[in-house]
Every structure is written in structure tokens, then in C-alpha cells.
PDB file of C-alpha atoms in Angstrom:
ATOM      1  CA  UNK J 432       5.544  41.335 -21.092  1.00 39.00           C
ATOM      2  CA  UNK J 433       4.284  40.702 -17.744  1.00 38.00           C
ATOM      3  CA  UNK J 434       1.234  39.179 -18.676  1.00 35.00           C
ATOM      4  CA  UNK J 435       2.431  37.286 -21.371  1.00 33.00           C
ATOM      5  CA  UNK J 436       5.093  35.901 -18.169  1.00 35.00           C
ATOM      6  CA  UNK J 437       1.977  35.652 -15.997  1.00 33.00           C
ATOM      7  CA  UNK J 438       0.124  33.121 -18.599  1.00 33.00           C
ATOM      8  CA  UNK J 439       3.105  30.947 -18.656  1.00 34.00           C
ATOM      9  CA  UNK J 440       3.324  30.968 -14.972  1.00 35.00           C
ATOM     10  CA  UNK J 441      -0.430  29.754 -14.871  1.00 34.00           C
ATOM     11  CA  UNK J 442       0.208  27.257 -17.538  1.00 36.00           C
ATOM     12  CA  UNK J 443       2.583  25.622 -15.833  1.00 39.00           C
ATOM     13  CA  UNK J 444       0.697  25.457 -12.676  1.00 34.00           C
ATOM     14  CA  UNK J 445      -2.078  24.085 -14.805  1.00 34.00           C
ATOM     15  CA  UNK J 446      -0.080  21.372 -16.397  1.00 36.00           C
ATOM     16  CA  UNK J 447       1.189  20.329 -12.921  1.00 38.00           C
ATOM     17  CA  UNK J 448      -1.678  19.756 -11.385  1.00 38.00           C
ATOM     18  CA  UNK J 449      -3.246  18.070 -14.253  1.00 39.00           C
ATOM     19  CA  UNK J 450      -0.018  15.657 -14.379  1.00 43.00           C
ATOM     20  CA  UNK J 451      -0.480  14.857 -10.614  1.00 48.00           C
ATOM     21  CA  UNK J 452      -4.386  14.441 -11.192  1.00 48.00           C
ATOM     22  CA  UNK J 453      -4.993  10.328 -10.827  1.00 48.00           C
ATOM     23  CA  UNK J 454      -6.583   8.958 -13.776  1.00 49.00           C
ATOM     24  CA  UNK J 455     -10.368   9.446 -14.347  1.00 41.00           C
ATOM     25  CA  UNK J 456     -10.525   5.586 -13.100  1.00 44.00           C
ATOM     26  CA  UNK J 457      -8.823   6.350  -9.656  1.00 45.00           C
ATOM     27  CA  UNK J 458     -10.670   9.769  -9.169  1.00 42.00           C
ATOM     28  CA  UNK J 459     -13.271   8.070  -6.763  1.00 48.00           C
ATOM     29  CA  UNK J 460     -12.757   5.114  -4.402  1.00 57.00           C
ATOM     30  CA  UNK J 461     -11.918   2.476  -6.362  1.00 74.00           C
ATOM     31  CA  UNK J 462     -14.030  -0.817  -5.125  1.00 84.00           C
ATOM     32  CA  UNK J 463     -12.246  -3.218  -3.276  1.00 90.00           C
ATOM     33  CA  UNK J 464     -11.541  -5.835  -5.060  1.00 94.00           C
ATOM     34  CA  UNK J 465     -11.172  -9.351  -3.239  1.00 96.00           C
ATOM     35  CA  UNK J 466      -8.771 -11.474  -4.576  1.00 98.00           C
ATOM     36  CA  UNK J 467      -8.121 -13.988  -1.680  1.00 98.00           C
ATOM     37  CA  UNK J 468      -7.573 -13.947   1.904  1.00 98.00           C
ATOM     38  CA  UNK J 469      -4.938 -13.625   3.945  1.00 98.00           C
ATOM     39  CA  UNK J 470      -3.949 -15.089   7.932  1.00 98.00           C
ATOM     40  CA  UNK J 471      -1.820 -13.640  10.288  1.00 98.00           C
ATOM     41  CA  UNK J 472      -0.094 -16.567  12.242  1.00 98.00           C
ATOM     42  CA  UNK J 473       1.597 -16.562  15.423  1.00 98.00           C
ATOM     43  CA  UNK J 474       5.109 -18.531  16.087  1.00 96.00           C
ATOM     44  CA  UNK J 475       2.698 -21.714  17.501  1.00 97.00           C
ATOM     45  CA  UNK J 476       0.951 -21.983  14.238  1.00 97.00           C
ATOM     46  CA  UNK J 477      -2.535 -20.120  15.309  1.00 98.00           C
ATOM     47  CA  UNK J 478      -4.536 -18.018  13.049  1.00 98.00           C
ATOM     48  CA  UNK J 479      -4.270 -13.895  14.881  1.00 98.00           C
ATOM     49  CA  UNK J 480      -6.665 -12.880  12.323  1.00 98.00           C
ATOM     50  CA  UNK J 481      -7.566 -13.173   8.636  1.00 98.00           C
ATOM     51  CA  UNK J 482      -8.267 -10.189   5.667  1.00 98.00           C
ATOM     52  CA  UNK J 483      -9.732 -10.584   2.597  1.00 98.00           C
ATOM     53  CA  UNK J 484      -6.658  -8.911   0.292  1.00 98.00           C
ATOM     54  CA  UNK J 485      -6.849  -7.551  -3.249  1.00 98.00           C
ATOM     55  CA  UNK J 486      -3.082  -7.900  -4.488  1.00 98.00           C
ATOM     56  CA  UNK J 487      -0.678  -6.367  -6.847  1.00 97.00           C
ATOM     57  CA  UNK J 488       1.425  -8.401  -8.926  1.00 97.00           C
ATOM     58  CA  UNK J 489       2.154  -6.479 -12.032  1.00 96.00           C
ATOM     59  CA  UNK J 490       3.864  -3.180 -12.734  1.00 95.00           C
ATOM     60  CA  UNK J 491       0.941  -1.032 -12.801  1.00 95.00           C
ATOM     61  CA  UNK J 492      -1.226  -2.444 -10.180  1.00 95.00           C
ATOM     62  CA  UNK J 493       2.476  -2.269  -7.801  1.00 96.00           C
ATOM     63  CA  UNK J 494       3.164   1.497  -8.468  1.00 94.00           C
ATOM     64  CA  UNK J 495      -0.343   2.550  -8.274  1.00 94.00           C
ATOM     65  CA  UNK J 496      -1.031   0.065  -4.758  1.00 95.00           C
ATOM     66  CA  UNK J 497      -3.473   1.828  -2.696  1.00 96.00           C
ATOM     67  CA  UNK J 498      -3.166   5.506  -4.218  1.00 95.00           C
ATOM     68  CA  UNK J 499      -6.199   7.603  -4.402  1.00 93.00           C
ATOM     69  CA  UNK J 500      -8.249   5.319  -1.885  1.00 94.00           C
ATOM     70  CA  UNK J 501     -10.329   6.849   1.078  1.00 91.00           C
ATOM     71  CA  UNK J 502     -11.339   3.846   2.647  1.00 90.00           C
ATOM     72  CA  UNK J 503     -10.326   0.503   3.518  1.00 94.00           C
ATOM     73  CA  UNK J 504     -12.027  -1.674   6.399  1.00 95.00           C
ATOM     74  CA  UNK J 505      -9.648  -3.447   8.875  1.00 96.00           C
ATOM     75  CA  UNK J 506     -11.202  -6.554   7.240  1.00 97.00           C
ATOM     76  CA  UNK J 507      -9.084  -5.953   4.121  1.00 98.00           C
ATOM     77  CA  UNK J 508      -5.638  -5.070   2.774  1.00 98.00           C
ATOM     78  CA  UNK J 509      -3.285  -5.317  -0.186  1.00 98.00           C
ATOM     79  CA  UNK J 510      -0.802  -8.282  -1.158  1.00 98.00           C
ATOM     80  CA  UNK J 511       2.200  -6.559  -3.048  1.00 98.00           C
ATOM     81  CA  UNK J 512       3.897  -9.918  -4.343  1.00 98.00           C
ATOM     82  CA  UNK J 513       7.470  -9.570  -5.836  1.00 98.00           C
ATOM     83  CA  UNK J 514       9.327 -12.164  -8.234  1.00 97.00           C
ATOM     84  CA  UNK J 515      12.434 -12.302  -5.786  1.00 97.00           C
ATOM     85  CA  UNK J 516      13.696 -10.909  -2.513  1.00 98.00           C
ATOM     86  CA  UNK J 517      14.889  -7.244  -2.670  1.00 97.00           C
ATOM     87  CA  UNK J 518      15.693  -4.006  -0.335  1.00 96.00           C
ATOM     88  CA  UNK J 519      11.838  -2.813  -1.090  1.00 97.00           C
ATOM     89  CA  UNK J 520      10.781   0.574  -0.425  1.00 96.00           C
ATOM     90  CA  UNK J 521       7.423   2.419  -0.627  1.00 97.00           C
ATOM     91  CA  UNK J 522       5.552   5.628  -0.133  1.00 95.00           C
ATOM     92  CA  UNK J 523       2.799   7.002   0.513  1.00 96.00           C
ATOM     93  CA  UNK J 524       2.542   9.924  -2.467  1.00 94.00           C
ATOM     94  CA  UNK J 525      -1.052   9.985  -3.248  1.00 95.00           C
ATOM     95  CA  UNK J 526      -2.488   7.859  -0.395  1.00 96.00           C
ATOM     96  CA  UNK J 527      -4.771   9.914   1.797  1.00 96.00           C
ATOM     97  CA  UNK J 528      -5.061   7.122   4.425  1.00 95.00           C
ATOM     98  CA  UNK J 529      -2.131   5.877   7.232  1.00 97.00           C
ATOM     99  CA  UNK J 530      -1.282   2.467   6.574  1.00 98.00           C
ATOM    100  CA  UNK J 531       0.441  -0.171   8.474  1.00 98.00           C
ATOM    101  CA  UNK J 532       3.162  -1.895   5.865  1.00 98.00           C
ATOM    102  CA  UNK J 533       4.551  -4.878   6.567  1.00 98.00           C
ATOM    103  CA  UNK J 534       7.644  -6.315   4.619  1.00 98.00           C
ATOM    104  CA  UNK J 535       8.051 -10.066   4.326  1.00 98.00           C
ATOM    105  CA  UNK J 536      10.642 -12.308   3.325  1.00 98.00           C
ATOM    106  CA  UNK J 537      10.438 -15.327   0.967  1.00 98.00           C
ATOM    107  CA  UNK J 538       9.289 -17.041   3.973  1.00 98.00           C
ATOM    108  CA  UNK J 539       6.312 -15.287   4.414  1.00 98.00           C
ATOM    109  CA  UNK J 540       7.899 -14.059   8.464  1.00 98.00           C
ATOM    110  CA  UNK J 541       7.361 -10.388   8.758  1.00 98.00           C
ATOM    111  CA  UNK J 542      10.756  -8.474   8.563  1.00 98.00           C
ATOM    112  CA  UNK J 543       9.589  -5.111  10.280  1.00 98.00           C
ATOM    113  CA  UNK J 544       6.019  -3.129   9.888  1.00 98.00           C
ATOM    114  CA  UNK J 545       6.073   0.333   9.349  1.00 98.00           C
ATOM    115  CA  UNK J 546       3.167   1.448  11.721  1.00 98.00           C
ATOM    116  CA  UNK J 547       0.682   4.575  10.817  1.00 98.00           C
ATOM    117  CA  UNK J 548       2.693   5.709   8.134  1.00 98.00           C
ATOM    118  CA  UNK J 549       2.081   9.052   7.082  1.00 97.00           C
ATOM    119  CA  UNK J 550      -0.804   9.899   4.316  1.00 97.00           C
ATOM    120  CA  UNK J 551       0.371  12.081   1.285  1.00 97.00           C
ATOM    121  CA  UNK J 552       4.087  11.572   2.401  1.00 97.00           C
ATOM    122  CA  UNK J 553       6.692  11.425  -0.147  1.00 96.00           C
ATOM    123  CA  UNK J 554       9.494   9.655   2.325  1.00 96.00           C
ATOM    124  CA  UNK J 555      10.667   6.808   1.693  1.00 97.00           C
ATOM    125  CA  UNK J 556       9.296   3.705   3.675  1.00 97.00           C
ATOM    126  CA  UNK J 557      12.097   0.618   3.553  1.00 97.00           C
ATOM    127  CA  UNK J 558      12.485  -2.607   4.340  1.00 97.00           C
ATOM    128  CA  UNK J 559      15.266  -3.329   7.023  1.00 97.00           C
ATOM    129  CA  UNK J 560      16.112  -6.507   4.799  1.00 96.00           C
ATOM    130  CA  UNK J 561      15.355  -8.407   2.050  1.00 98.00           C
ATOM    131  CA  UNK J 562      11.919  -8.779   1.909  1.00 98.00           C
ATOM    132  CA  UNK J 563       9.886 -10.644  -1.541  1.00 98.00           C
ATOM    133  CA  UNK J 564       6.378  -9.746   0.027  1.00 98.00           C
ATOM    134  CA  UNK J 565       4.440  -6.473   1.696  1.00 98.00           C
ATOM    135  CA  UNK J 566       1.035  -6.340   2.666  1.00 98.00           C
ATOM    136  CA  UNK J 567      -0.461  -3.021   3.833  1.00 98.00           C
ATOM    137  CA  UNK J 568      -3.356  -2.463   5.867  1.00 98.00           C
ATOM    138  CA  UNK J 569      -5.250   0.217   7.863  1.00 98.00           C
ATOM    139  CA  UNK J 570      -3.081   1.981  10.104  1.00 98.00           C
ATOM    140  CA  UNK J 571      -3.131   0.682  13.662  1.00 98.00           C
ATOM    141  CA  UNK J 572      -4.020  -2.762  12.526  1.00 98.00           C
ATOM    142  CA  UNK J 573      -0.625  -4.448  13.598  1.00 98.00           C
ATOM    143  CA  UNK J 574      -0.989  -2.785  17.087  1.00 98.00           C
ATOM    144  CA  UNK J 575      -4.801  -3.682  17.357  1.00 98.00           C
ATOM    145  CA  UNK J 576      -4.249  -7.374  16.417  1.00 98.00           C
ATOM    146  CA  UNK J 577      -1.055  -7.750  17.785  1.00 98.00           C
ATOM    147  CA  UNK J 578       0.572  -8.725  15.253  1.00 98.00           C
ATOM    148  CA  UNK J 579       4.791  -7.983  15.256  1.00 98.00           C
ATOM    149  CA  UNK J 580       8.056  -9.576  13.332  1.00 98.00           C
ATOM    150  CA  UNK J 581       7.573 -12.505  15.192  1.00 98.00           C
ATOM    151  CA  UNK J 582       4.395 -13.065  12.865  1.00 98.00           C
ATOM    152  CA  UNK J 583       4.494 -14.878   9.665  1.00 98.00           C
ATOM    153  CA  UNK J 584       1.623 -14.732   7.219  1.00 98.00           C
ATOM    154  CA  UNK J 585       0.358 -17.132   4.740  1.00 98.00           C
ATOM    155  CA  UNK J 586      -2.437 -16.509   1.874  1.00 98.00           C
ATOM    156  CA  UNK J 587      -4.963 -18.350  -0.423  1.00 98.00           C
ATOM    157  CA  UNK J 588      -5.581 -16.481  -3.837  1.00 97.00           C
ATOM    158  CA  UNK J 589      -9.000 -17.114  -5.457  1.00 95.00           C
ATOM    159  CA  UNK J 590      -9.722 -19.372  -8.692  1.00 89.00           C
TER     160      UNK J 590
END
């Protein structure tokens, strides 16, 4: 009896990890894949700095965002683009590197940034209002470039 309870026991420890396992596709870094760039731009109109962005605009590429990735250069980052302004909130489940996530409103001004958020962390990172955009980027980034809510951002997708 107790080692047929012992072999369910490691069964289901076995199925849990394999259902938290990424896909074999996300099991290395996955490239970085340029889509467009992106500009920070201060309340006078100047450029801060610009990223080359790979974004997210579908179900799948949303949920799975920057999961699984190692690396990420402070030349880059990720354009999460939403169909209309909401109360968004992310996490960082399965993202072994600290990001700084910005939220943005439909007019592309940065709501609040969520700086060096925590890697592997299943809390809940929110908005604090409606925001239709959120770009992530290394952690740091925001402080490094100073860039703050008084920063609006504006991007150019590729052909």
C-alpha cells in the first residue's frame, strides 16, 4: 500500500513539472525577434532613447511575453499592444530576468513603470489606470535612461 501511495505521489510530481515545463520551442533563448523600433520622448518632444522591440499582439504571443528568456540587451524590449484601454496586469511567472514594465495609455504617455520587477514572481504587477499599451524592458532601464510618467513613447512597426 505504501508504495503503490508512493508511485502516485511521484506521478503527480512528474506530471507537474512536466505541465510547468515551457514548450520544446521556448526551452532555449528564443531569438529576438525585431519587429520595429521604439522612442522614448520627453515632454519637449526629444528622442531619450530608442529600442528595437519585438511585440505581442495576439493571445499567445501576450500570455507567453518574455517567459523563458535569459537575455535581453538594453537595446531591445517588448511592445504588448491591446485593442482598448483596460486595468492591465502582468507577472513575471516564468521570466528569469527583472524587467522594467511600463503601462501606457491610448496616448502612448506612460501611466506608471514598475521598476526591477521580480524574476519568477507570481504577484501581480498592475497598472494604476487604464492603460491600452506596456512595453517591458531590462530592469533598470527606466532609471538608467531616465525615463518616468512624464515620458510618452511612440513606435514604427516594420513592413
Amino acid at each position: 500500500m505504501r508504495l503503490l501511495i508512493l508511485l502516485l505521489l511521484f506521478a503527480g510530481v512528474i506530471s507537474c513539472a512536466q505541465q510547468s515545463s515551457p514548450p520544446d520551442e521556448l526551452r532555449a533563448d528564443a531569438e529576438f525577434r525585431i519587429d520595429g523600433t521604439l522612442d522614448f520622448v520627453d515632454s519637449t518632444g526629444n528622442v531619450i532613447r530608442t529600442i528595437e522591440i519585438e511585440v505581442a499582439d495576439d493571445e499567445a504571443s501576450i500570455q507567453t511575453g518574455l517567459m523563458y528568456r535569459r537575455q535581453m540587451s538594453l537595446g531591445q524590449g517588448m511592445l504588448f499592444l491591446f485593442s482598448d484601454p483596460d486595468t492591465l496586469s502582468f507577472w513575471m511567472a516564468n521570466t528569469p530576468i527583472p524587467l522594467d514594465i511600463m503601462f501606457v495609455d491610448a496616448d502612448s504617455n506612460i501611466v506608471n513603470i514598475a521598476k526591477r520587477t521580480k524574476p519568477l514572481s507570481r504577484e501581480s504587477v498592475v497598472a494604476k489606470g487604464l492603460a491600452q499599451y506596456v512595453v517591458e524592458v531590462r530592469g533598470g532601464f527606466s532609471d538608467r535612461f531616465g525615463i518616468d510618467e512624464s515620458v510618452s513613447v511612440r513606435w514604427k512597426l516594420s513592413p
